[in-house]
């Protein structure tokens, strides 16, 4: 039985860690393993620019509300900035900066020619009618137009945004430019240049990477139990993928709570949160749990696939899973990471595991550039090949240097980004 008491100073420090603190601490840890110029690390600690916009939104009742939006562009040394746009009441400038840093590492670990960006609007999407969503998205596209472009910065969906919004975003941009630019945004519906397989890609990649990790530790997937926090665009597809491979998914959740079946849930029978909100916690399962209880279930694999900062110094000692595969962006604080490292619980990092989203975004952008669609089979095949390539690169560092999976993934990504900076130099 693990001690519930923190044992080191790092583990017992009071935790008031913002996402950007976490992102910087992770960068510094990785930098310590590589011989990279301090000037480059310093540049990578900061975004190259953060744009703040005020978005006037005409509500259905005729009033005008001013919403705040951000776009953080962290790094574009390897190609155009890339990353999603979220609609969430807790969006902040700092959070966008951290998420844009993670996008830089995500694209680099996958070796796709994009940099890192992330944007968001401080709004609760549940408060918006469909017409309001459309007006907000079109106006946001217009406000960001000076800083985005198909070769400059390419947004995508994230929390609270969806393919339809990407279609409006693309339409507004294209109307202003006077020509159709499908490559301005990814995650569109296939009818306007979206890629087949884009919606399920982040969850699918979490499943593919979890399967590789299960295999790496010599476990049999058909004897593996899995708990997934969140049953939306990441969690539902990850759970279904692992269920299809023979794993037993014993718990899944939505914001209102979790359902638990020690014999394994039929993940195809549970409607996902995006399809019908409220249906997950409302599902007829043998047991209901809270989200906090789900995180502490005694399972083989825990997939936090909902929101950030859920595994912290407060609960990391109570986690009973033997492995964590991060589905959400930034679910583990550095303090929790330190505890998992001491407890020998491997944590497969977000920017490797959920990178299927941006990888299929890259495929989408290639299809848009070439004006030629790929079949779903081709997308699945190429995604799997890219995920396995990235997994092998990270595994090689993990084994050669005896570092955590997160450090190993950072080492792969940082090495690539730093090499590009070295080659391009600092101008002027
Ligand atoms: N928002 C997704 C992520 O966090 C996808 C980004 C993209 O496709 O550009 O990875």
XYZ file of C-alpha atoms and ligand atoms in Angstrom:
438
model
C 0.000 0.000 0.000
C 1.353 3.423 -0.922
C 1.837 6.067 1.699
C -0.750 8.824 1.487
C 1.811 11.263 2.884
C 3.896 13.333 0.516
C 7.532 12.406 0.945
C 9.516 15.096 -0.771
C 9.558 18.865 -0.756
C 8.367 18.983 -4.379
C 5.392 16.826 -3.473
C 4.375 18.760 -0.385
C 4.715 22.280 -1.843
C 1.450 24.206 -1.789
C -0.056 23.769 -5.160
C -1.049 26.945 -6.925
C 0.274 25.941 -10.260
C -1.163 27.544 -13.360
C -1.106 25.686 -16.673
C 1.697 27.918 -17.895
C 3.751 27.149 -14.747
C 3.267 23.448 -15.502
C 4.261 23.897 -19.153
C 7.402 25.870 -18.247
C 8.444 23.432 -15.513
C 8.109 20.555 -17.993
C 10.185 22.405 -20.597
C 12.942 23.070 -18.082
C 13.042 19.441 -16.967
C 13.442 18.317 -20.562
C 16.028 20.989 -21.345
C 18.226 19.615 -18.551
C 18.666 16.435 -20.607
C 19.721 18.154 -23.812
C 22.556 20.410 -24.791
C 20.404 23.265 -26.101
C 21.459 26.902 -26.138
C 19.897 28.808 -23.193
C 18.750 31.522 -25.579
C 16.590 29.009 -27.430
C 15.094 27.656 -24.189
C 14.384 31.232 -23.132
C 12.552 31.894 -26.373
C 10.527 28.708 -25.893
C 9.461 29.770 -22.411
C 7.438 32.554 -24.060
C 4.874 32.700 -26.855
C 5.970 34.720 -29.879
C 2.706 36.655 -29.613
C -0.634 36.667 -27.837
C -3.567 38.473 -29.388
C -6.538 39.641 -27.386
C -9.737 40.617 -29.136
C -13.096 41.979 -28.043
C -15.931 40.257 -29.835
C -19.236 42.106 -29.919
C -21.979 39.498 -29.941
C -25.564 40.378 -30.737
C -27.669 38.130 -28.492
C -31.031 36.809 -29.662
C -32.801 39.299 -27.360
C -31.242 42.218 -29.256
C -28.672 43.182 -26.610
C -24.969 43.353 -27.442
C -22.468 41.595 -25.244
C -18.704 42.043 -25.467
C -16.796 38.765 -25.187
C -13.035 38.387 -24.844
C -11.028 36.119 -27.112
C -7.352 35.175 -27.267
C -4.985 33.588 -29.725
C -1.606 32.598 -28.389
C 1.023 31.808 -31.031
C 3.864 30.052 -29.297
C 6.313 28.948 -31.975
C 6.404 28.637 -35.771
C 10.005 27.643 -36.383
C 8.943 24.355 -38.034
C 5.861 25.641 -39.909
C 2.608 27.585 -39.519
C 1.115 27.965 -36.049
C -1.497 25.293 -35.381
C -4.000 24.648 -32.651
C -7.610 24.701 -31.611
C -10.010 27.332 -30.401
C -12.023 26.638 -27.273
C -15.247 28.180 -26.035
C -15.249 27.826 -22.264
C -16.058 30.126 -19.317
C -12.625 29.555 -17.792
C -10.540 30.420 -20.851
C -7.708 32.756 -19.863
C -4.705 34.272 -21.558
C -2.355 32.164 -19.439
C -4.178 28.959 -20.233
C -4.034 29.730 -23.976
C -0.277 30.317 -23.675
C 0.263 26.949 -21.955
C -1.944 25.138 -24.440
C -0.091 26.779 -27.336
C 3.218 25.568 -25.864
C 1.833 22.020 -25.709
C 0.775 22.319 -29.372
C 4.395 23.109 -30.314
C 5.543 19.892 -28.599
C 2.606 17.920 -29.989
C 3.382 18.845 -33.602
C 7.112 18.325 -33.074
C 6.787 14.915 -31.396
C 4.639 13.842 -34.373
C 7.180 15.417 -36.734
C 4.499 17.338 -38.596
C 5.526 20.682 -40.102
C 3.470 22.933 -37.851
C 4.162 25.078 -34.817
C 1.999 25.670 -31.756
C -0.952 27.974 -31.131
C -4.200 27.937 -29.157
C -7.097 30.305 -28.831
C -10.266 30.654 -26.891
C -13.265 32.768 -26.079
C -14.435 33.319 -22.519
C -17.993 32.102 -22.906
C -20.130 29.210 -21.780
C -21.225 27.521 -25.009
C -24.247 26.110 -23.177
C -25.556 29.699 -22.962
C -25.463 30.204 -26.733
C -28.245 29.508 -29.210
C -27.173 28.146 -32.583
C -27.602 31.582 -34.176
C -25.449 33.113 -31.448
C -22.790 30.433 -31.991
C -22.754 31.334 -35.668
C -22.546 35.100 -35.119
C -19.810 34.674 -32.505
C -17.749 32.329 -34.678
C -17.999 34.492 -37.792
C -17.038 37.606 -35.853
C -14.141 35.796 -34.169
C -12.876 34.722 -37.602
C -12.991 38.358 -38.687
C -11.242 39.645 -35.532
C -8.438 37.085 -35.889
C -8.041 37.593 -39.653
C -4.935 39.798 -39.355
C -3.000 37.085 -37.488
C -4.214 33.836 -39.097
C -3.948 32.322 -42.581
C -3.633 28.919 -44.298
C 0.159 29.310 -44.324
C 0.367 31.330 -41.108
C -1.884 30.079 -38.322
C -4.534 27.401 -38.783
C -7.185 27.014 -36.046
C -9.206 23.860 -35.321
C -11.871 22.654 -32.872
C -11.135 22.243 -29.175
C -13.323 22.182 -26.043
C -16.765 23.662 -26.773
C -16.235 24.066 -30.537
C -17.259 21.711 -33.341
C -17.090 21.053 -37.105
C -20.068 23.295 -37.911
C -18.322 26.216 -36.204
C -15.205 25.496 -38.269
C -17.363 25.691 -41.426
C -18.686 29.128 -40.384
C -15.160 30.220 -39.484
C -13.908 29.135 -42.924
C -16.853 30.766 -44.683
C -16.367 34.122 -42.934
C -12.638 34.153 -43.707
C -13.223 33.118 -47.331
C -15.942 35.737 -47.896
C -13.558 38.457 -46.750
C -10.697 37.157 -48.854
C -12.908 36.835 -51.930
C -11.938 33.212 -52.537
C -12.531 29.880 -50.809
C -9.768 28.979 -48.372
C -10.574 25.535 -46.948
C -7.063 25.352 -45.444
C -7.685 28.284 -43.054
C -9.087 25.914 -40.453
C -9.214 22.144 -39.885
C -11.837 19.958 -38.271
C -14.437 21.081 -40.824
C -17.316 18.871 -41.966
C -16.233 16.694 -44.953
C -18.689 18.600 -47.223
C -16.429 21.671 -47.056
C -13.036 19.979 -47.112
C -12.987 18.362 -43.695
C -11.106 15.084 -43.432
C -12.838 11.802 -42.859
C -11.784 10.437 -39.506
C -10.886 13.849 -38.011
C -13.556 13.786 -35.309
C -12.556 10.431 -33.868
C -8.806 11.002 -34.351
C -7.787 12.351 -30.901
C -9.595 9.518 -29.096
C -8.381 6.939 -31.572
C -4.789 8.000 -31.047
C -5.235 7.772 -27.266
C -6.470 4.213 -27.854
C -3.592 3.331 -30.204
C -0.969 4.693 -27.794
C -2.622 3.046 -24.765
C -2.554 -0.259 -26.649
C 1.171 0.156 -27.388
C 1.859 1.020 -23.755
C -0.163 -1.968 -22.499
C 1.888 -4.157 -24.804
C 5.139 -2.511 -23.722
C 4.507 -3.472 -20.096
C 3.721 -7.038 -21.146
C 0.059 -6.886 -20.185
C -2.653 -8.689 -22.122
C -5.185 -6.185 -23.432
C -8.035 -8.651 -22.907
C -7.179 -8.701 -19.175
C -6.864 -4.931 -18.930
C -9.389 -2.744 -17.134
C -9.782 0.888 -18.138
C -11.482 3.937 -16.598
C -12.072 6.993 -18.762
C -12.904 10.411 -17.388
C -15.002 12.251 -19.971
C -17.010 10.607 -22.695
C -16.862 13.327 -25.327
C -14.762 13.725 -28.444
C -11.612 12.239 -26.852
C -12.863 9.874 -24.144
C -15.679 8.195 -26.068
C -13.520 7.278 -29.064
C -10.629 6.156 -26.854
C -12.965 3.972 -24.770
C -14.622 2.439 -27.837
C -11.281 1.783 -29.523
C -9.931 -0.043 -26.447
C -13.225 -1.882 -25.967
C -12.959 -3.061 -29.612
C -9.422 -4.318 -28.938
C -10.747 -6.437 -26.075
C -10.037 -4.255 -23.025
C -12.688 -4.008 -20.317
C -13.833 -0.378 -19.959
C -15.301 -0.400 -16.474
C -16.030 3.305 -15.947
C -16.742 6.422 -18.005
C -18.110 9.817 -17.008
C -19.505 13.160 -18.047
C -19.564 16.423 -16.056
C -22.397 15.164 -13.854
C -20.793 11.905 -12.757
C -19.500 8.474 -13.653
C -20.997 5.053 -14.381
C -19.245 1.891 -13.258
C -19.616 -1.746 -14.212
C -16.879 -4.061 -12.867
C -17.706 -6.507 -15.709
C -17.129 -3.865 -18.363
C -19.518 -1.418 -20.034
C -20.758 -1.730 -23.590
C -19.159 1.519 -24.767
C -21.091 1.500 -28.032
C -24.356 1.472 -26.144
C -23.496 4.541 -24.049
C -24.282 7.672 -26.048
C -21.441 10.129 -25.962
C -21.684 13.506 -24.376
C -21.478 15.332 -27.711
C -24.290 13.270 -29.243
C -26.632 13.677 -26.265
C -25.445 15.637 -23.223
C -26.412 14.063 -19.900
C -26.826 10.552 -21.336
C -23.596 9.182 -19.815
C -24.341 9.820 -16.157
C -27.978 8.981 -16.900
C -27.081 5.525 -18.299
C -28.467 2.495 -16.506
C -25.266 1.023 -15.001
C -24.713 -1.145 -11.896
C -23.037 1.697 -10.003
C -22.789 5.486 -10.107
C -19.652 7.258 -8.949
C -18.441 10.817 -8.777
C -15.737 11.998 -11.152
C -13.338 12.162 -8.205
C -14.060 8.508 -7.365
C -13.490 7.462 -10.991
C -9.967 8.899 -10.848
C -9.187 6.740 -7.806
C -10.603 3.442 -9.126
C -8.419 0.357 -8.926
C -7.989 -0.187 -12.681
C -5.035 -0.989 -14.919
C -5.312 2.109 -17.105
C -6.738 5.501 -16.191
C -7.480 7.909 -19.031
C -8.264 11.454 -17.870
C -9.962 12.604 -21.067
C -12.050 15.598 -20.039
C -10.423 18.731 -18.646
C -7.044 19.935 -17.363
C -5.567 19.837 -13.837
C -7.593 16.886 -12.491
C -4.629 14.867 -11.187
C -3.018 17.045 -8.547
C -0.980 16.877 -5.355
C -4.275 16.354 -3.523
C -5.323 13.105 -5.192
C -2.183 11.657 -6.851
C -1.385 9.508 -3.815
C -4.867 7.993 -3.941
C -4.746 7.021 -7.608
C -4.748 3.225 -7.822
C -4.354 2.812 -11.581
C -1.155 1.113 -12.776
C -0.808 3.413 -15.762
C -2.158 6.795 -16.829
C -2.673 7.725 -20.463
C -3.519 11.409 -20.781
C -6.423 12.094 -23.134
C -7.184 15.692 -22.128
C -4.608 18.450 -22.516
C -2.738 19.084 -19.254
C -4.658 16.814 -16.846
C -1.639 16.257 -14.532
C 0.062 18.983 -12.496
C 3.854 18.806 -11.995
C 3.308 17.952 -8.357
C 1.150 14.977 -9.307
C 3.724 14.012 -11.930
C 6.424 13.904 -9.253
C 4.237 11.679 -7.089
C 3.486 9.305 -9.984
C 7.184 9.103 -10.788
C 8.030 8.147 -7.208
C 5.183 5.628 -7.160
C 6.393 4.163 -10.463
C 3.114 4.813 -12.220
C 3.889 5.504 -15.867
C 2.169 8.592 -17.304
C 1.934 8.616 -21.090
C 1.734 12.322 -21.915
C -1.135 14.165 -23.588
C 0.893 15.662 -26.397
C 1.831 12.205 -27.626
C -1.360 10.311 -26.790
C -3.968 12.746 -28.114
C -1.861 13.985 -31.049
C -4.092 12.102 -33.487
C -6.297 15.212 -33.651
C -3.652 17.515 -34.992
C -2.166 14.742 -37.115
C -5.436 14.269 -38.979
C -5.697 18.079 -39.069
C -2.413 17.995 -40.938
C -3.853 15.364 -43.308
C -6.881 17.633 -43.760
C -4.685 20.621 -44.575
C -2.759 18.514 -47.115
C -6.061 17.432 -48.683
C -7.181 21.088 -48.804
C -3.890 22.213 -50.325
C -4.042 19.452 -52.942
C -7.830 19.758 -53.413
C -8.143 15.981 -53.128
C -9.914 13.996 -50.398
C -8.545 10.839 -48.776
C -10.679 7.824 -47.928
C -11.417 6.992 -44.282
C -9.309 3.834 -44.647
C -6.317 5.881 -45.794
C -6.722 8.316 -42.885
C -6.915 5.441 -40.368
C -3.899 3.720 -41.879
C -1.728 6.816 -42.063
C -2.751 7.916 -38.575
C -1.788 4.558 -37.148
C 1.560 4.659 -38.972
C 2.313 8.185 -37.664
C 1.325 7.257 -34.103
C 3.549 4.177 -34.140
C 6.470 6.178 -35.527
C 6.115 8.765 -32.745
C 5.672 6.026 -30.115
C 8.902 4.326 -31.237
C 10.848 7.611 -31.121
C 9.593 8.358 -27.597
C 10.137 4.798 -26.400
C 13.735 4.925 -27.625
C 14.444 7.991 -25.442
C 12.502 6.530 -22.504
C 14.639 3.403 -22.594
C 17.996 4.940 -23.503
C 17.873 7.673 -20.872
C 15.715 5.973 -18.239
C 13.438 9.016 -18.013
C 9.667 9.336 -17.614
C 7.492 9.063 -20.703
C 6.751 12.782 -20.497
C 10.433 13.689 -20.349
C 11.136 11.296 -23.224
C 8.420 12.877 -25.390
C 9.717 16.360 -24.518
C 13.251 15.319 -25.395
C 12.134 14.133 -28.859
C 10.068 17.281 -29.472
C 12.492 19.789 -27.989
C 15.401 18.318 -29.890
C 13.521 18.831 -33.182
C 12.391 22.369 -32.362
C 15.844 23.374 -31.084
C 17.505 21.928 -34.175
C 15.260 24.070 -36.378
C 16.068 27.156 -34.295
C 19.793 26.406 -34.554
C 19.539 26.076 -38.325
C 17.443 29.212 -38.824
C 19.330 31.326 -36.281
C 18.096 34.480 -34.596
C 17.269 37.386 -36.864
C 18.404 40.164 -36.748
N -7.509 21.034 -30.303
C -6.818 19.850 -30.697
C -5.611 19.585 -29.820
O -5.535 20.040 -28.720
C -6.478 19.826 -32.172
C -5.643 20.924 -32.686
C -5.565 20.946 -34.204
O -6.062 20.032 -34.831
O -5.014 21.914 -34.710
O -4.744 18.851 -30.178
